[in-house]
Coordinates of C-alpha atoms and ligand atoms in Angstrom, one line a residue:
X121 CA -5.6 15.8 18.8
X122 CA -3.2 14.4 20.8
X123 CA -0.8 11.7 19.4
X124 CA -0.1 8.5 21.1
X125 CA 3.1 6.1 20.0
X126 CA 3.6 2.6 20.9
X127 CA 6.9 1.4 19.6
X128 CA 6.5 -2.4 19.5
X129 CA 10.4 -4.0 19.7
X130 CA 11.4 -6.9 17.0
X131 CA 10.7 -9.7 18.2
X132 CA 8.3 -8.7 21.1
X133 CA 6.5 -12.0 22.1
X134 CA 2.3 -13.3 21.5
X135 CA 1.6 -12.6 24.9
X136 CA 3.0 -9.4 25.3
X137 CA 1.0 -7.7 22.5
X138 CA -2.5 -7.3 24.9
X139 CA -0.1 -5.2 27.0
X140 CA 1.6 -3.4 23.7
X141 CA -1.8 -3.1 21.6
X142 CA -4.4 -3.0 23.4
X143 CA -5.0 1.1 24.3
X144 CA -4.9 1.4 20.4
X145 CA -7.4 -1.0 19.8
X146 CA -9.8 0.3 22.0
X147 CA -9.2 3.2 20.2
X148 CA -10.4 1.4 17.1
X149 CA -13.3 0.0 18.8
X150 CA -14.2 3.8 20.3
X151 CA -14.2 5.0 16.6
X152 CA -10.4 6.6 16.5
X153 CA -8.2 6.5 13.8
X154 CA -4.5 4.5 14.5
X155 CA -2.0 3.7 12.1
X156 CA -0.4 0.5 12.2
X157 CA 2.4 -1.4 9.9
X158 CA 1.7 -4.0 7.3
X159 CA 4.0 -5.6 5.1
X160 CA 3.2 -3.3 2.6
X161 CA 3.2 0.0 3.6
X162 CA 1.5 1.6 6.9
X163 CA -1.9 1.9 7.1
X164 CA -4.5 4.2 8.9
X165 CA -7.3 2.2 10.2
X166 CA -10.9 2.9 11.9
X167 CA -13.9 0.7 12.5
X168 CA -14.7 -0.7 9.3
X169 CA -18.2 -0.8 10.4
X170 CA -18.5 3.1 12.4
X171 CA -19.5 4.9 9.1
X172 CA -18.5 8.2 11.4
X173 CA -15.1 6.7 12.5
X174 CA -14.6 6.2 8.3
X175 CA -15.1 9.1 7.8
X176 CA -12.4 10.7 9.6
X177 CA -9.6 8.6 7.5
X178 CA -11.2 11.1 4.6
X179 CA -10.8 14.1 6.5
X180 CA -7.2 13.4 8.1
X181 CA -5.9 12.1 4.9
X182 CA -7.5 14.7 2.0
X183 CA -9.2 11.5 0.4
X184 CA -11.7 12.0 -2.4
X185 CA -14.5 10.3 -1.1
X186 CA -15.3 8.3 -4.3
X187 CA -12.3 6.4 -3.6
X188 CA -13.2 2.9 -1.5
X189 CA -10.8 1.2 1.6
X190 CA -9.6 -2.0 1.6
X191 CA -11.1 -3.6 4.8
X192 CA -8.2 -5.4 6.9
X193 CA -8.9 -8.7 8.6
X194 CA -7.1 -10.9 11.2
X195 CA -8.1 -14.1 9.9
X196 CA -9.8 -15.3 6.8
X197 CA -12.5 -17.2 9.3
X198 CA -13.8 -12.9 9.4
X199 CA -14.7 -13.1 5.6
X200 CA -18.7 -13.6 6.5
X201 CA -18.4 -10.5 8.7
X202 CA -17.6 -8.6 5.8
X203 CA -18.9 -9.9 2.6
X204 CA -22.1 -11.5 1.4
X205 CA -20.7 -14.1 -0.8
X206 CA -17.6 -15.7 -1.4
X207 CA -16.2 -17.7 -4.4
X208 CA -14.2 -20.8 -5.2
X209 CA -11.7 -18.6 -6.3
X210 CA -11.7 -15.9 -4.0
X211 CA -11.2 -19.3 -1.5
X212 CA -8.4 -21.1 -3.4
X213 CA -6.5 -17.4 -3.6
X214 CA -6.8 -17.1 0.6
X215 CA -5.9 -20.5 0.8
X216 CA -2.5 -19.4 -1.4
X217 CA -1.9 -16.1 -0.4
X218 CA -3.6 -15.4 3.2
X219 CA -2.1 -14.0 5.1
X220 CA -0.6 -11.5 2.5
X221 CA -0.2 -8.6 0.1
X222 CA -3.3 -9.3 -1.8
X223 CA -7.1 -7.5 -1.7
X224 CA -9.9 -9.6 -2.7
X225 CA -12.7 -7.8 -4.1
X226 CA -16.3 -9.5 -2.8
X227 CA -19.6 -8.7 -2.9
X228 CA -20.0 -6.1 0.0
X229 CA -21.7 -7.4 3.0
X230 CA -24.8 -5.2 3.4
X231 CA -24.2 -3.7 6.9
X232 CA -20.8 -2.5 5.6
X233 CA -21.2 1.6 5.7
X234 CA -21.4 3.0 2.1
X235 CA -18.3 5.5 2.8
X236 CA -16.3 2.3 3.6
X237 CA -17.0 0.8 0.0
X238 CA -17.4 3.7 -1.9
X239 CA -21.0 3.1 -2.4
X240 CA -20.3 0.6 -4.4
X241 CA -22.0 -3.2 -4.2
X242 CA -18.5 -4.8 -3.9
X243 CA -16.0 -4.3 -0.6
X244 CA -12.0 -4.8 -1.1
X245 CA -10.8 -7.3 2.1
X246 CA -7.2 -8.5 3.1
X247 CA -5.1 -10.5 6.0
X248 CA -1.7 -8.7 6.4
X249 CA 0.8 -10.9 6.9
X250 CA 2.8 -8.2 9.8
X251 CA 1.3 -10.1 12.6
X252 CA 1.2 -6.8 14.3
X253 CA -1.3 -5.8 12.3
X254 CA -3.6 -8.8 12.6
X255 CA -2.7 -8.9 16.8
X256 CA -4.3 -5.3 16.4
X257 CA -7.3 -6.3 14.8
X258 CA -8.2 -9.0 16.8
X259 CA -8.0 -6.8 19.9
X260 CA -10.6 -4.6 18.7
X261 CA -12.2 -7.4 17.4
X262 CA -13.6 -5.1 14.6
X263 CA -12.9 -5.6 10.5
X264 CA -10.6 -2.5 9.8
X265 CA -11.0 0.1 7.1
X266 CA -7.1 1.2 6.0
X267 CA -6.0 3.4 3.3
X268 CA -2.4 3.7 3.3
X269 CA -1.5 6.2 5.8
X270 CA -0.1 8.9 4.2
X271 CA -1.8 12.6 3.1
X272 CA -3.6 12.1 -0.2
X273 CA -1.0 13.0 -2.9
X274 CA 2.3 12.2 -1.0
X275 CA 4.0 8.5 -1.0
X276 CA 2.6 6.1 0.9
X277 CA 4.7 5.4 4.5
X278 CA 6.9 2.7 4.8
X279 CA 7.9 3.8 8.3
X280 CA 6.3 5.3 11.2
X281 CA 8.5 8.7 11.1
X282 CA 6.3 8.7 7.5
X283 CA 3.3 8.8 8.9
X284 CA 4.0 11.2 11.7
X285 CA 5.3 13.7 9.0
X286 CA 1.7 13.6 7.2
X287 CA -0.6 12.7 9.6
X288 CA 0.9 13.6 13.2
X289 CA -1.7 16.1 14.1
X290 CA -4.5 14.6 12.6
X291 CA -5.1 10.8 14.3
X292 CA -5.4 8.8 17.6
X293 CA -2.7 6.6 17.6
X294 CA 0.8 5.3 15.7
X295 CA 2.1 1.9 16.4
X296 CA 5.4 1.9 15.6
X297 CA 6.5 -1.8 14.5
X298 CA 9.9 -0.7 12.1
X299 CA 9.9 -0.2 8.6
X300 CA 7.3 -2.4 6.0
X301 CA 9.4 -5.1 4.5
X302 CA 7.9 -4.8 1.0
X303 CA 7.3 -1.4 0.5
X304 CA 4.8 -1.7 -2.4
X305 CA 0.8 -2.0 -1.8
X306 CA -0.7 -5.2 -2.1
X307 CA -2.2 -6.6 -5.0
X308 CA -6.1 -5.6 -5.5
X309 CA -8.1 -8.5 -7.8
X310 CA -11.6 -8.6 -8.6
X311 CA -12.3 -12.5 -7.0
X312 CA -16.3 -12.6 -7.8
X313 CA -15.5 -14.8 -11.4
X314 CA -14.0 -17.6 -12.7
X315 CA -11.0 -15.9 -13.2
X316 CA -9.0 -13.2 -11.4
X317 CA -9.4 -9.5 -12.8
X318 CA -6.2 -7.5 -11.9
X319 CA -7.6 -4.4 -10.9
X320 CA -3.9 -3.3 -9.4
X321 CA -0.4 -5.0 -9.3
X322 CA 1.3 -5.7 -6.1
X323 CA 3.0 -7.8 -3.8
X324 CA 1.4 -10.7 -5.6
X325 CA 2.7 -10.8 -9.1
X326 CA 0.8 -12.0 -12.2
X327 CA 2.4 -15.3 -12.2
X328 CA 2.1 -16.2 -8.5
X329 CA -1.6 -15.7 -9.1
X330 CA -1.9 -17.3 -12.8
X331 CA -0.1 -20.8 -10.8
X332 CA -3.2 -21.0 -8.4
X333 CA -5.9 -19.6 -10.7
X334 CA -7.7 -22.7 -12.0
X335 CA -9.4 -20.9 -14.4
X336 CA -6.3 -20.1 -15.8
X337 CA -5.3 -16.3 -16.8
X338 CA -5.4 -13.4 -15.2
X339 CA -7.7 -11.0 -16.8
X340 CA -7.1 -7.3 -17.5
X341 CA -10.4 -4.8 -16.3
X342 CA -11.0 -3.9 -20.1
X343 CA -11.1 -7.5 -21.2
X344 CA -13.6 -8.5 -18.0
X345 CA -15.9 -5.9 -18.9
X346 CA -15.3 -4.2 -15.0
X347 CA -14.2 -1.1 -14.0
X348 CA -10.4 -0.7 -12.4
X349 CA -9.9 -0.2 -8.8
X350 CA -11.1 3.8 -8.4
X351 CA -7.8 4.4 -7.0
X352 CA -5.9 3.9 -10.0
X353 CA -7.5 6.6 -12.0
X354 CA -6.8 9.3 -9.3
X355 CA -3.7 11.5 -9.5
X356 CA -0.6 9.9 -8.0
X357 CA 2.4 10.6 -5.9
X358 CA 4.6 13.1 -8.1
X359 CA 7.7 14.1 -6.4
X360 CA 8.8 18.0 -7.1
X361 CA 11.8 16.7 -8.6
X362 CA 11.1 15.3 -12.3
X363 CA 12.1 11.7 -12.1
X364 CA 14.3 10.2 -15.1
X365 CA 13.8 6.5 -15.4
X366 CA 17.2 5.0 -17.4
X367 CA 17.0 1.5 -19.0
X368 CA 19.0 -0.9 -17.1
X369 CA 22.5 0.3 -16.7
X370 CA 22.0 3.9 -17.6
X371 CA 21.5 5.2 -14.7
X372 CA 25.0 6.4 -13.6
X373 CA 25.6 8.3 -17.2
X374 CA 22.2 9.6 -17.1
X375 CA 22.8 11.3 -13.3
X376 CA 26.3 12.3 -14.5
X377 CA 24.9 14.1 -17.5
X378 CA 22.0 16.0 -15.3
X379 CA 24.4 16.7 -12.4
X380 CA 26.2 20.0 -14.2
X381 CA 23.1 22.1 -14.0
X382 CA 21.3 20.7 -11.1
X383 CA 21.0 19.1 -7.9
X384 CA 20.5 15.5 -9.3
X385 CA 19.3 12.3 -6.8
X386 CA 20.3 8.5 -8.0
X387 CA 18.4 5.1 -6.9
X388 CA 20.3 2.3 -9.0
X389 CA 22.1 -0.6 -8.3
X390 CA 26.1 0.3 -8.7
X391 CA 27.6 3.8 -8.2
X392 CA 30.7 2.7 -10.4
X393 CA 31.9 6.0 -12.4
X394 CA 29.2 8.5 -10.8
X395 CA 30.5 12.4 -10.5
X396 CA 30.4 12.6 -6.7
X397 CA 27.8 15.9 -6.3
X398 CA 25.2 13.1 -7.2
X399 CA 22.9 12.3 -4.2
X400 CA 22.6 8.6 -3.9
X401 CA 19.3 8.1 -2.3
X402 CA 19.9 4.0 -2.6
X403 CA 21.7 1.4 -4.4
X404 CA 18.6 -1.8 -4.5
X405 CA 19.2 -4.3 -6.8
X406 CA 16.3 -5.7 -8.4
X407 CA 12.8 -5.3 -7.8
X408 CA 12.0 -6.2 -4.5
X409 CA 15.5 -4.6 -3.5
X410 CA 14.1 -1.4 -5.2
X411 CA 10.2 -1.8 -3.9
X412 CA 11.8 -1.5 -0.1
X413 CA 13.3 1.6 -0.5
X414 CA 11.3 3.9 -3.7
X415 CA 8.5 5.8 -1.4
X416 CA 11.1 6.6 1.3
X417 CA 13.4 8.0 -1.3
X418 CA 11.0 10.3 -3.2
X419 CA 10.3 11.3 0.1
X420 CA 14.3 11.9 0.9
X421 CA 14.4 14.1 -2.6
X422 CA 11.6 16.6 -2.0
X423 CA 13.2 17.0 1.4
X424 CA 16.0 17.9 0.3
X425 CA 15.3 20.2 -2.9
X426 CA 16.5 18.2 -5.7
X427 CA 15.8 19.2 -9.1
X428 CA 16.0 15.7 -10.7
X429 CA 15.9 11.9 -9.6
X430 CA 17.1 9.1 -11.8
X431 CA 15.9 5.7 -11.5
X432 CA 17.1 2.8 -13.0
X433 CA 14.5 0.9 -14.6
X434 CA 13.4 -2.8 -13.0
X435 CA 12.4 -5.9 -15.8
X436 CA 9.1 -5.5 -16.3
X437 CA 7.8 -9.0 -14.6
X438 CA 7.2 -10.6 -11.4
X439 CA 7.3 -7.8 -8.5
X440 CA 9.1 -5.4 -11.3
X441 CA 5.6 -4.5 -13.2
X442 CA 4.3 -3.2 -9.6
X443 CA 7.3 -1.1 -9.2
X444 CA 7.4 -0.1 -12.4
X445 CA 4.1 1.0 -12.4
X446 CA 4.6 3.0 -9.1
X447 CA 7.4 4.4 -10.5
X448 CA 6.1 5.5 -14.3
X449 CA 3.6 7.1 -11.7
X450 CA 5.5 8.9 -10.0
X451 CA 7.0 10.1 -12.9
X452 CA 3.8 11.4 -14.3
X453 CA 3.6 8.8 -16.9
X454 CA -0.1 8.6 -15.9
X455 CA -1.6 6.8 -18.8
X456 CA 0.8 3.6 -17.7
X457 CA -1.0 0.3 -16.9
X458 CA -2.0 -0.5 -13.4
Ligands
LIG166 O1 -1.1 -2.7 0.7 C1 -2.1 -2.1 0.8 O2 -3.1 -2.4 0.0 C2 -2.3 -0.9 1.7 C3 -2.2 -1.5 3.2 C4 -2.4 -0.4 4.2 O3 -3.1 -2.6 3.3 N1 -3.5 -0.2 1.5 C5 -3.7 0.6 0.4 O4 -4.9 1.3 0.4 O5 -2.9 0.7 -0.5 P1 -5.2 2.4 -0.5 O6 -6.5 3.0 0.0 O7 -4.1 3.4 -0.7 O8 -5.5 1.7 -1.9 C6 -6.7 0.9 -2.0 C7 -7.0 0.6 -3.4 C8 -7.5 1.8 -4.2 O9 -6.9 1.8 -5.5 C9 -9.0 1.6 -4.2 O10 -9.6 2.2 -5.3 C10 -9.1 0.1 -4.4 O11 -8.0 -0.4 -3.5 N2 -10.4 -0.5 -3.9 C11 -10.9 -0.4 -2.7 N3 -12.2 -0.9 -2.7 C12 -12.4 -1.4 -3.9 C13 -13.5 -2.0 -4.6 N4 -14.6 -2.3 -3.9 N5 -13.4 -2.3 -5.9 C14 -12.3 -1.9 -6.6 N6 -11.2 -1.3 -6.0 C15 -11.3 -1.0 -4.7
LIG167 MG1 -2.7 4.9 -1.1

């Protein structure tokens, strides 16, 4: 297969994108497969509706097929196209969080194709906020089925380089719109009850949902009685390197220590002290800081050979619990809450 790029500039204007994106989306609406940026990470997309065009994201990417999409949308005015029923809830979190990093889980609408949803009764649906992605969509006026667009088992992409290193040889189209300015996937919550189930953390922390959730908590799978997302009980993302979270602070000791006997990697905040044969993949503060730049540097470690990567350890709140749980994850912690 042949690749084609678009690289769409910062800052490129509304009526310039029918120019820019529309030979990739009629390559959605023909049944290819093009990835595309969202806040998150990239995703590769194909007619949400083409069982056969679905079907390929499984084949390019190594997907287990008992492993459901999350269907993309422009515009929450598309909900009807995909599901059968919506909720007050489901409506009040759109209204809060629309366009954004967070997956609604519905019941499926019945012309959906089982390979999109897994066979299951229920279909995950979002609005990214990239406008990219949603300009894309509503070219090929089609609902879009995107995984994140990397090869099953390897980081999700936060740039487009990414997903040419996976996926290059194996889909239609890459539009190139810079790196994802979150760099965590979106939040996925079960929306069909009173209360939101968190069936994976995100972008959209705990709080920000508990705040609009009348009902008032968020509920864990167990306690609702449902069944996490499939996703989170497959195998993860596990760099060759073995990755060493530290506690706050304890990063720089903790590479120092490693560094004598091996080719050591650090992502922490401050680089005050550290021996100077350690790698330093990144210096985020905080979570979101962190979020931006994990995948790419697991990425940047394998690449390179190094034994060991240390990572300094996010509070475990807000944004934090998503990286943290991406990160226990990728250090093969895979017991950890999702
Ligand atoms: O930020 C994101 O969510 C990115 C971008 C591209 O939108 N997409 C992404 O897709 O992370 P993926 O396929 O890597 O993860 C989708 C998750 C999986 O854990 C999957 O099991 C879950 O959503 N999921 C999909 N449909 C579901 C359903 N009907 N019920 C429960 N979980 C579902
Ligand atoms: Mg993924």
């Amino acid at each position: 297969m042949v690749l084609s790029t678009v690289v769409v500039p910062p800052g490129a204007a509304a009526s310039d994108m029918a120019a820019l994106l529309g030979e990739p989306a009629a390559a959605l609406r023909r049944g290819g497969l093009v990835a595309f940026p969202t806040e998150t990470v990239y995703g590769l997309g194909a007619d949400a509706t083409n069982a056969q065009a679905v079907e390929r994201i499984f084949l390019a990417k190594g997907r287990p097929a008992d492993n459901p999409l999350i269907v993309h949308i422009p515009d929450v005015a598309w909900l009807p196209r995909v599901v059968a029923a919506t909720t007050p809830l489901a409506r009040r979190l759109a209204e809060a969080f629309w366009p954004g990093p967070l997956t609604l889980v519905l019941e499926a609408h019945p012309d959906l194709p089982p390979v999109t949803t897994g066979g299951l009764a229920t279909v995950a649906v979002r609005v990214p906020s990239d406008p990219l992605a949603r300009w894309l969509i509503e070219l090929a006026d089609v609902p879009v089925a995107a995984p994140s667009a990397n090869l099953s088992g390897r980081p999700s992409p936060t740039t487009a380089a990414h997903v040419a290193a996976d996926l290059g040889s194996r889909i239609d189209w890459i539009v190139d719109g810079g790196p994802s300015t979150l760099g965590i996937e979106s939040t996925v919550v079960d929306a069909r009850g009173a209360s939101p189930v968190m069936l994976r953390e995100g972008g959209v922390t705990r709080e920000d949902l508990a705040q609009i959730a009348e009902a008032g908590d968020v509920v864990d799978p167990v306690a609702a009685g449902v069944a996490r997302s499939p996703g989170t009980a497959h195998a993860h993302y596990q760099p060759l390197a073995t990755v060493v979270i530290t506690d706050v602070g304890g990063s720089v000791a903790a590479a120092n220590r490693l560094t004598d006997r091996q080719r050591v990697g650090l992502l922490g905040p401050d680089t005050d002290g550290l021996d100077p044969r350690v790698r330093v993949l990144g210096t985020p503060v905080g979570a979101a800081e962190v979020g931006v730049v994990l995948y790419g540097a697991l990425r940047t470690a394998d690449e390179e050979g190094l034994a060991a990567v240390v990572v300094e350890a996010v509070a475990d709140e807000g944004l934090g619990r998503a990286v943290m749980d991406r990160l226990r994850r990728a250090a093969g912690q895979t017991d950890a809450p999702t």
